[in-house]
Coordinates of C-alpha atoms and ligand atoms in Angstrom, one line a residue:
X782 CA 94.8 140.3 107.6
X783 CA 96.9 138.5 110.0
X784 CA 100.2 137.7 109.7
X785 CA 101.1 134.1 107.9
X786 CA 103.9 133.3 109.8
X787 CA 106.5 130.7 108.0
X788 CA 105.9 126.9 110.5
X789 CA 109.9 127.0 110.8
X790 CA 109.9 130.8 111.9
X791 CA 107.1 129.4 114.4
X792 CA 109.0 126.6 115.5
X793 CA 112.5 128.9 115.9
X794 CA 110.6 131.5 117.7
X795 CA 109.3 128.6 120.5
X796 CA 113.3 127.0 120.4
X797 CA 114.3 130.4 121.4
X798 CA 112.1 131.6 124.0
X799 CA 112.3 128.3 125.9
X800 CA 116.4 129.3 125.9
X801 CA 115.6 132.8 126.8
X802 CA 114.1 130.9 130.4
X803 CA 116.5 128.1 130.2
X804 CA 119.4 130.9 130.2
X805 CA 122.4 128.6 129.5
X806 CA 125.6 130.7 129.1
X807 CA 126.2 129.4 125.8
X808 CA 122.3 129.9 124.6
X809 CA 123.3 131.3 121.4
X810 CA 125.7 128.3 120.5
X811 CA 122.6 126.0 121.6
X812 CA 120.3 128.0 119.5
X813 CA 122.5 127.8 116.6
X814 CA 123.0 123.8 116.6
X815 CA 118.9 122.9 117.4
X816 CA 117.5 125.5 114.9
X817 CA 118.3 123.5 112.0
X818 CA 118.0 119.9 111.1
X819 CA 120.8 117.3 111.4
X820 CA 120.1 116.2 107.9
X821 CA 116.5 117.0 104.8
X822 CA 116.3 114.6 101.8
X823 CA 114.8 115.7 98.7
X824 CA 113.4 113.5 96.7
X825 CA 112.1 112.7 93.3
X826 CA 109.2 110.2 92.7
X827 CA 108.7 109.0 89.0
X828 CA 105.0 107.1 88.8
X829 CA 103.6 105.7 86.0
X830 CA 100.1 106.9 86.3
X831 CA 97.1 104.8 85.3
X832 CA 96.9 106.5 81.7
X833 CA 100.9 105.9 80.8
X834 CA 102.1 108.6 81.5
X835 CA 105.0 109.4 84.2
X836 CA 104.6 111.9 87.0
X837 CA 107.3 113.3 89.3
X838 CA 106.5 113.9 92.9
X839 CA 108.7 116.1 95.5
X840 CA 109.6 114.5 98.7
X841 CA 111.2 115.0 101.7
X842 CA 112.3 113.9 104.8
X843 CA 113.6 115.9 107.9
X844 CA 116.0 114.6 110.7
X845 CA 116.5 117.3 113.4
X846 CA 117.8 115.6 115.9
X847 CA 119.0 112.3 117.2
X848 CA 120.7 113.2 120.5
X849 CA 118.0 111.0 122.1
X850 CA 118.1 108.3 119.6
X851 CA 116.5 107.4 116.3
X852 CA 114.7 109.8 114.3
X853 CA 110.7 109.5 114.8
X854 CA 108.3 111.1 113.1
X855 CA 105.1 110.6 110.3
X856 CA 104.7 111.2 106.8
X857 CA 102.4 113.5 105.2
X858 CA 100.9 113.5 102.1
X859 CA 99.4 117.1 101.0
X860 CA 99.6 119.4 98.6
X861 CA 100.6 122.0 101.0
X862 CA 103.8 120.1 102.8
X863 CA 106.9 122.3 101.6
X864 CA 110.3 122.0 103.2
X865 CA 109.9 124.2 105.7
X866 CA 107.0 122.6 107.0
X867 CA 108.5 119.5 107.0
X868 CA 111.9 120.4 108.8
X869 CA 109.3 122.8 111.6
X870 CA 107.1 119.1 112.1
X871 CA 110.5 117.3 112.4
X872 CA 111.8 120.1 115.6
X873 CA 108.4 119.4 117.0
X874 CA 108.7 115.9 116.9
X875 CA 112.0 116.0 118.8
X876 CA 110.0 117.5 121.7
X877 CA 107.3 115.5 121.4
X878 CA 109.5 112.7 121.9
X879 CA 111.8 114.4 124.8
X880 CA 109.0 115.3 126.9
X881 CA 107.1 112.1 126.6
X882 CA 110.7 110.8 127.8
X883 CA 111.0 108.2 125.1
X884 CA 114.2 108.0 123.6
X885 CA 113.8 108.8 120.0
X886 CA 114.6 111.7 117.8
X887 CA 112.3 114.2 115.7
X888 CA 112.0 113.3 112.0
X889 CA 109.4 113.7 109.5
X890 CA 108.4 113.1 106.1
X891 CA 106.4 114.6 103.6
X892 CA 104.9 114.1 100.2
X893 CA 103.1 117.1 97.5
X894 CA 100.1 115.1 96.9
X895 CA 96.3 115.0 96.5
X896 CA 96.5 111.6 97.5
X897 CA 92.7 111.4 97.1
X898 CA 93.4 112.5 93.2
X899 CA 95.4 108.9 93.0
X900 CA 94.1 105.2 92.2
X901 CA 94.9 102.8 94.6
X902 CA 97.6 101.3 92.2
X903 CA 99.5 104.7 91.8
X904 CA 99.2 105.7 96.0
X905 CA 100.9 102.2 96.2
X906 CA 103.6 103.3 93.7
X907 CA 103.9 106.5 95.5
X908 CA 104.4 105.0 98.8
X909 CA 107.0 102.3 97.7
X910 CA 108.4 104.6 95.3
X911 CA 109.0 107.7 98.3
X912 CA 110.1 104.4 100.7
X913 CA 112.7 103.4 98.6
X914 CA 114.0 107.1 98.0
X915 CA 114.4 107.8 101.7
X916 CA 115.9 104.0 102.4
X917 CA 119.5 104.6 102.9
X918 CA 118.5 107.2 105.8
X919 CA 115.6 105.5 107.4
X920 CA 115.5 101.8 109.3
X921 CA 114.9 100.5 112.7
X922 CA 117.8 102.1 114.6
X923 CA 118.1 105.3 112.6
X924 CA 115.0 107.0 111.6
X925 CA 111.3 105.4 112.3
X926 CA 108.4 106.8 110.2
X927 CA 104.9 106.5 110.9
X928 CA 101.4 108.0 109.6
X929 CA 100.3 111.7 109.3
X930 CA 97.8 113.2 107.5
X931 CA 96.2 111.4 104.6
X932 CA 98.9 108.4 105.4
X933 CA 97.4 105.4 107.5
X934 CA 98.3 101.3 108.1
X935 CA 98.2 100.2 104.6
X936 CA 101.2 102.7 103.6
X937 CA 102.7 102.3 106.2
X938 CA 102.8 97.9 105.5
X939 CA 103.7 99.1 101.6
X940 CA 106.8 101.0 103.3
X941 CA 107.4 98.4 105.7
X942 CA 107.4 95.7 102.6
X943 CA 109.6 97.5 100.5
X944 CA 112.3 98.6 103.2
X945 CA 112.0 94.8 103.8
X946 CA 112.4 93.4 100.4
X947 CA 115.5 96.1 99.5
X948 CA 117.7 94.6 103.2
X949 CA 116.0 90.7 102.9
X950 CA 114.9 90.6 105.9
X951 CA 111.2 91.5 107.7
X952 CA 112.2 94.6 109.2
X953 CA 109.2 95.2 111.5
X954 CA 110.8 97.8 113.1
X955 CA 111.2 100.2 110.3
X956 CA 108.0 101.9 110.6
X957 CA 104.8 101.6 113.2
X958 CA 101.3 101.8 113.2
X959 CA 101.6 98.9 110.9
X960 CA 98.0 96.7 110.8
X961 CA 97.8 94.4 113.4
X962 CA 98.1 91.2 111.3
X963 CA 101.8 92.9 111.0
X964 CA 102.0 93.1 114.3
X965 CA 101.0 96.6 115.1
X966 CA 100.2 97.7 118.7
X967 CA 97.3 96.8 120.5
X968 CA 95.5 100.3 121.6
X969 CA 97.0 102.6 118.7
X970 CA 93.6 103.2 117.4
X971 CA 92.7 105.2 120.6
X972 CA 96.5 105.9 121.9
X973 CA 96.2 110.2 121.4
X974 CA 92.3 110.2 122.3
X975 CA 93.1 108.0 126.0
X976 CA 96.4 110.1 126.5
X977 CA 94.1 113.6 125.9
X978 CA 91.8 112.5 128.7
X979 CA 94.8 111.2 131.1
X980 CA 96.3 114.8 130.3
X981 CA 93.1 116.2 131.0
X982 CA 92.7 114.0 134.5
X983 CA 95.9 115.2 135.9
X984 CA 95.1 118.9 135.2
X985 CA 92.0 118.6 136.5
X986 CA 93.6 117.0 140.0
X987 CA 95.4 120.4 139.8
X988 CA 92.8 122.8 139.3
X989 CA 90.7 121.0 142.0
X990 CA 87.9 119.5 140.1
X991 CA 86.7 116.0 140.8
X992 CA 86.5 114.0 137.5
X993 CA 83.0 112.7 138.8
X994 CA 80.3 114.7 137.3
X995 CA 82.7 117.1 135.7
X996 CA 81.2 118.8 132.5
X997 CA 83.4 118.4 129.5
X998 CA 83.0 119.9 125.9
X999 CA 84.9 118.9 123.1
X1000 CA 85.7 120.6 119.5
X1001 CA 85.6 117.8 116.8
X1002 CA 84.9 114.6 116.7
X1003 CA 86.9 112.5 114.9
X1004 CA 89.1 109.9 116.2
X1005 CA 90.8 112.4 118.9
X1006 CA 87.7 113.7 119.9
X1007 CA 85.8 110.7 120.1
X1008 CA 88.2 109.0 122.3
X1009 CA 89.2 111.6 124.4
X1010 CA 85.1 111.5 125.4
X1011 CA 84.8 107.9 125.6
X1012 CA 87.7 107.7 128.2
X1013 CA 86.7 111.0 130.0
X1014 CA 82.8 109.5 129.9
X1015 CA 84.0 106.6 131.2
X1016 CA 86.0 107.8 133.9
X1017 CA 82.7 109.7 135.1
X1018 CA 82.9 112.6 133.3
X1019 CA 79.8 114.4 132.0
X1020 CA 80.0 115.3 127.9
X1021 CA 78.0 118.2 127.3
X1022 CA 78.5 119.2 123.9
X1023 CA 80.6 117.8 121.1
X1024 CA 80.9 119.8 117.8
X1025 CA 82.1 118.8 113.8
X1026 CA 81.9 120.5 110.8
X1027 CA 77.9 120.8 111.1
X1028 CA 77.3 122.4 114.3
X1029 CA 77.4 121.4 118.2
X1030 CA 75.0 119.2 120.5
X1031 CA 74.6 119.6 123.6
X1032 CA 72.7 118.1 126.7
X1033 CA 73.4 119.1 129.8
X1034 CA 72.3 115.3 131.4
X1035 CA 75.5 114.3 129.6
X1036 CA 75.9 112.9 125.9
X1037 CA 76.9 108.9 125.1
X1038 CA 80.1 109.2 123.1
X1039 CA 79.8 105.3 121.9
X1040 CA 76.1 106.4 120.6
X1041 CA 77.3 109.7 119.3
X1042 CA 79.9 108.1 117.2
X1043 CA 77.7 105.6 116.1
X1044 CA 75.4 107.7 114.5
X1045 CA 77.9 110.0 112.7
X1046 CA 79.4 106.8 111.2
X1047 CA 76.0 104.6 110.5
X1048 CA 72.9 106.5 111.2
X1049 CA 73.3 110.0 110.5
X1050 CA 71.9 111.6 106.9
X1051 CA 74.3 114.1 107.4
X1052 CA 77.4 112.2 108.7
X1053 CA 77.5 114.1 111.4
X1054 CA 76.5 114.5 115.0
X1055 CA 74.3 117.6 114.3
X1056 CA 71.3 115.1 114.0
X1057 CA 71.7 113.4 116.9
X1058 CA 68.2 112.7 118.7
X1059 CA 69.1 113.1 121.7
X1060 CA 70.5 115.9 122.1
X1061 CA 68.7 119.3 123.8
X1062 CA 70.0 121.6 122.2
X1063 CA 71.9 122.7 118.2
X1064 CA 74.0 124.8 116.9
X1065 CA 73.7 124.4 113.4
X1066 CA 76.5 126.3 111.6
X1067 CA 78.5 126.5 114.7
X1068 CA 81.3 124.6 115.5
X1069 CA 83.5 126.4 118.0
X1070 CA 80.0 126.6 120.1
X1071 CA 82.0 124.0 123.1
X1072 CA 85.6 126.2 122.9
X1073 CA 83.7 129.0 125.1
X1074 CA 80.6 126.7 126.9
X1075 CA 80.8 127.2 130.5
X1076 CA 82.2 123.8 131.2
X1077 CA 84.9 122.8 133.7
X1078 CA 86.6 121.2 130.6
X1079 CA 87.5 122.0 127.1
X1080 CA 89.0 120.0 124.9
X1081 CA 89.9 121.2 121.0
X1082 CA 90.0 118.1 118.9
X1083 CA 90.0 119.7 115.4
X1084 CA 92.0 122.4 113.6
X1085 CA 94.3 124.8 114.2
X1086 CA 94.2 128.2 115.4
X1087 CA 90.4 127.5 117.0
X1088 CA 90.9 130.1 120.1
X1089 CA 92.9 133.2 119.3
X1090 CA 93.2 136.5 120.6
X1091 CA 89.7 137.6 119.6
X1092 CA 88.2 134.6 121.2
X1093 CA 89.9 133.7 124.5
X1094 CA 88.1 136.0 126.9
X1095 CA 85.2 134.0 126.0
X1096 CA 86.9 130.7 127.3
X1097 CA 85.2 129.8 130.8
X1098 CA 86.6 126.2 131.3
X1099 CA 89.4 125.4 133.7
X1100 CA 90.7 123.1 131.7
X1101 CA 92.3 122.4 128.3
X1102 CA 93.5 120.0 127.1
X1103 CA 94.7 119.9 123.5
X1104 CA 93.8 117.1 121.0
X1105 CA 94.3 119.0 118.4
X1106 CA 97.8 120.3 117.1
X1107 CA 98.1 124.1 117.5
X1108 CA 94.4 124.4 118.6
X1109 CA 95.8 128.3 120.4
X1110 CA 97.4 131.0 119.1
X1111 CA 100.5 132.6 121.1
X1112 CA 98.1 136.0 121.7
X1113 CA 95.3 133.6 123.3
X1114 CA 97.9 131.7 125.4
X1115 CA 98.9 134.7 127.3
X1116 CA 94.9 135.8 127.9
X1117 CA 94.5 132.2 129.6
X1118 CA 97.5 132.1 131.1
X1119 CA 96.4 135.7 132.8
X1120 CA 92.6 133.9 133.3
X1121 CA 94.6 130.5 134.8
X1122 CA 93.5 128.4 132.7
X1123 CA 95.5 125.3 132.9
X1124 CA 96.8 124.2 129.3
X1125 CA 97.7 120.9 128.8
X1126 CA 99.6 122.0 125.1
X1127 CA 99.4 120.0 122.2
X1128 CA 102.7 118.2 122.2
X1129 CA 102.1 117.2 126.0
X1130 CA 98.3 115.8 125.5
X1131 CA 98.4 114.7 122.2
X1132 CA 101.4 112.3 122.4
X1133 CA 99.6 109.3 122.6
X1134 CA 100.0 108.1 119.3
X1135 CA 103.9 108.7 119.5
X1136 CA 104.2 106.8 122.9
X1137 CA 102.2 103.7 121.6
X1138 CA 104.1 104.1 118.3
X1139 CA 107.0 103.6 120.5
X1140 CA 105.5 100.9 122.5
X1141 CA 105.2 99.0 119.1
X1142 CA 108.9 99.4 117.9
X1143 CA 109.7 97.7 121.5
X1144 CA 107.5 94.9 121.3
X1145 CA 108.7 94.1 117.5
X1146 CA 112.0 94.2 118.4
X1147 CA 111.6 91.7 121.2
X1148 CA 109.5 90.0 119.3
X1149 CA 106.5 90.3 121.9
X1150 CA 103.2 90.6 121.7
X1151 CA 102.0 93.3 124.9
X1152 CA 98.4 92.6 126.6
X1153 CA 95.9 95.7 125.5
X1154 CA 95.9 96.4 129.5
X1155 CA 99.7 96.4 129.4
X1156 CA 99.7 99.0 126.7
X1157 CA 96.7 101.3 128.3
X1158 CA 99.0 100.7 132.0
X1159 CA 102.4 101.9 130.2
X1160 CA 101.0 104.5 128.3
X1161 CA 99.2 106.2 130.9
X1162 CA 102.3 106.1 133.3
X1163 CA 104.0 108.8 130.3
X1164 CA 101.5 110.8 130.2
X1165 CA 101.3 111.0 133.6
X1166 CA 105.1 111.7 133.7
X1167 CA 105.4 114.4 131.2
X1168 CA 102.1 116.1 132.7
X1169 CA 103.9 116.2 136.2
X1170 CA 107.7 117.3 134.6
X1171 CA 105.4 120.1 133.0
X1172 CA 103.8 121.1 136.5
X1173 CA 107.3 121.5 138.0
X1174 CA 108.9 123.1 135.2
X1175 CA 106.1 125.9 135.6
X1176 CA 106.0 126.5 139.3
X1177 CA 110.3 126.6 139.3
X1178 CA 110.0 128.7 136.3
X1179 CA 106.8 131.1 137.0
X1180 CA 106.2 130.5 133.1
X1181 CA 102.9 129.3 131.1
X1182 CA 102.2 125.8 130.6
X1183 CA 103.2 125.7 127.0
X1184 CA 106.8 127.1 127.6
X1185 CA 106.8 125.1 130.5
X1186 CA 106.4 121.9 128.5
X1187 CA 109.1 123.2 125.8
X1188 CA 111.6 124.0 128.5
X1189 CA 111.8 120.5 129.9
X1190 CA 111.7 119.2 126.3
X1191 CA 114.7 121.1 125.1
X1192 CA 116.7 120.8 128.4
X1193 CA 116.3 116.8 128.4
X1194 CA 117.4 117.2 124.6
X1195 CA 120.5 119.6 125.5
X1196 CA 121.4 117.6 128.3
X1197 CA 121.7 114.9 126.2
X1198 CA 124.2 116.6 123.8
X1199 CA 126.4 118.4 126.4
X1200 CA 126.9 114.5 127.5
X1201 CA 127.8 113.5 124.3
X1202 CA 130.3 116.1 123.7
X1203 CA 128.1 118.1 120.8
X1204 CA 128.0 121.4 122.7
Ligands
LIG1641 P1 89.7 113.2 112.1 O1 89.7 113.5 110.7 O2 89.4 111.8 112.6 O3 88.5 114.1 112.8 C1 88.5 115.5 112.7 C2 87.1 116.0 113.3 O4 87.1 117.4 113.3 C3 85.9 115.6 112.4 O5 84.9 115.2 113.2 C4 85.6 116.8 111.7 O6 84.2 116.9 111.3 C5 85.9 117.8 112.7 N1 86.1 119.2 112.2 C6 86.8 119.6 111.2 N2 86.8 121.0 111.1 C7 86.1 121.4 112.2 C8 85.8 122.6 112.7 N3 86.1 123.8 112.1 N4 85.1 122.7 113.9 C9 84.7 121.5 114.5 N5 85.0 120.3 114.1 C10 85.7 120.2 112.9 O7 91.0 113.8 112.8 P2 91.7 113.4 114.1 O8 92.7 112.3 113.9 O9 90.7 113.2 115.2 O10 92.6 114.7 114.4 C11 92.0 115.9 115.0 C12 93.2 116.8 115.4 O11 94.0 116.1 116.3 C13 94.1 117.3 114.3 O12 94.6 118.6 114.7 C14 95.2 116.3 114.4 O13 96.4 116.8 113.9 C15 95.3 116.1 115.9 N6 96.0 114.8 116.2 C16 95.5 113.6 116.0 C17 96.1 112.5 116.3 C18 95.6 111.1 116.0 O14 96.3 110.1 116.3 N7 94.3 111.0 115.6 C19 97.4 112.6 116.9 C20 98.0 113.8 117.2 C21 97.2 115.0 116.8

């Protein structure tokens, strides 16, 4: 059995090997400071359940650090988030944010919940309830929540009421990905799919392939994966093979992602792509099948831990670029880092949703309403930033992408505090 390593032993491990390149004289001291959170709230959640009786619920919610400004970060409701998963999602989120170059913090929340388990009456409870628990540390200049798993618009406009109601005043910019009748951002439905296929562009530039009639395979296709094909399809791409729970299609003429997605969502008996007519090919039963096609492309757009040690000889693309969060292990990093595989890494390619999230704070707190076309245009120039502050990082530092990426996070982050007088 592998080892289950702790998510905050993960997360230390990454803080300390991007030091170890970084090689500050006072590592140790830096280490010490950015390895645990500026501040973790635990809550209790009393709700009175449909049948009378009261429940408790555990929450939480992680600041790490706000060198760079306000905490940002979503909330998760699981039945798996413990602290220590919470406080690990809240470091990530602080380079998230640092590399994307916007100038938030890393926060994030987290419920014990089978939210699916609750009526809509008690999720609203929950939400409010969990809102009002965490207000004295959250608002629009101190800590910014958004969605995670099993959290979407709707919570997010019962957090953004209640936060409201408690201060008397419509404090749009407590939270985002808010609906758009409360003034969400235009293009936050496919912010991380278009910012994967810009991530994926620019690497490609690198590895020399031209974009036109480059084959592309994609793991999962949900909302990251869907998107990241429509863009990439759109931008000339071929999509050879997209994959969900199911199974894969392929055709090697290149798939429709607007047709593909229809039928999962309105056609399929299955819900799925498996049954797709026109597709030449199935893999019933097997959805890694696009991780290892030979493709110039690959782009994991589901779970985590998809291409491990085992697996990565197998890889044959040029390209990755990660939809997914944690789509690699460590062990299969170093094998495509060996192969020369160019990774765009999670935090990098899937920022998306944080950068439009970010967009939307600005434009409610200007009271401004951005075209769609603004949003695509300022979007794409961050992840064309951070893609390119990656690039360099790796050729000064002779590292792999991923610790490349982490290195310029936690330098912009340090910087920041040596400036500030907290180192
Ligand atoms: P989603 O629920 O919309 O879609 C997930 C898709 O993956 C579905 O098509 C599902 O059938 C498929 N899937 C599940 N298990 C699979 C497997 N073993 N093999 C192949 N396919 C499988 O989810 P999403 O929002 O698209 O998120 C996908 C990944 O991207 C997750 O890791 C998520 O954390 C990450 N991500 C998403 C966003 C976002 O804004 N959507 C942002 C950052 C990161």
């Amino acid at each position: 059995m592998p080892e289950v390593l702790d998510p905050y032993e993960i997360a230390k491990i990454q803080l300390k090997k991007a030091l170890d390149v970084l090689n500050y004289p006072d590592k140790e001291s830096v280490f010490n400071r950015l390895s645990v959170p500026e501040r973790i709230l635990e809550v209790a959640i009393p709700v009175k359940m449909d049948d009378g009786t009261i429940k408790v619920f555990t929450g939480y919610r992680s600041q790490h650090n706000s060198a760079r400004g306000p905490y940002k970060g979503g909330v998760r409701y699981h039945p798996n988030v413990s602290k220590h998963e919470v406080i690990a999602l809240s470091m990530w989120m602080t380079w998230k944010c640092a590399l994307a170059d916007i100038p938030y913090g890393g926060g994030k929340g987290g419920v014990i919940v089978d939210p699916r388990k609750l009526s809509r009456r008690e999720l609203e409870q929950l939400s409010r309830g969990y809102f009002r628990a965490i207000s004295r540390i959250v608002g629009p200049d101190i800590d910014i929540p958004a969605p995670d798993v099993y959290t979407d618009p709707q919570i997010m406009a019962w957090f953004f009421d209640e936060y409201s109601k408690l201060y008397g005043y419509n404090a749009f910019g407590v939270v985002t990905a808010k609906p758009l009748e409360l003034f969400g951002s235009l293009g936050r439905i496919y912010s991380t799919g278009y910012g994967t296929a810009v991530a994926a562009r620019e690497a490609a530039k690198v590895a020399g392939i031209n974009l036109q009639g480059a084959t592309v395979a994609i793991q999962g296709y949900g909302n990251a994966g869907y998107y990241t094909a429509k863009f990439l399809h759109e931008w000339g791409a071929k999509i050879v093979a997209v994959s969900d729970t199911k199974g894969t299609i392929i055709n090697r003429n290149g798939l429709d992602p607007d047709k593909v997605n229809e039928w999962k969502h309105n056609k399929s008996a299955k819900r799925s792509v498996i049954d797709y007519p026109d597709a030449e090919e199935r893999k019933e039963g097997d959805s890694k099948y696009p991780l290892f096609m030979d493709v110039d492309i690959v782009i994991p757009a589901a779970l985590e831990n998809q291409i491990t040690g085992e697996n990565a000889d197998n890889v044959k693309a040029k390209v990755i670029s990660e939809a997914a969060n944690g789509p690699t292990t460590p062990e299969a990093d170093e094998i495509l880092n060996k192969k020369g595989v160019i990774i765009c890494p999670d935090f990098q390619a899937n920022a998306g949703g944080v950068i439009v999230s970010y967009f939307e704070w600005v434009q409610n707190r200007e009271g401004i309403i951005w075209t769609e076309e603004e949003v695509r245009r300022r979007l794409e120039e961050k992840i064309v930033n951070s893609f390119h502050a990656m690039y360099e990082a790796k050729q000064k530092y002779n590292v792999d992408w991923r610790t490349a990426a982490y290195i310029v996070a936690v330098d912009r982050v340090v910087k920041a505090m040596r400036l500030r007088g907290w180192l």
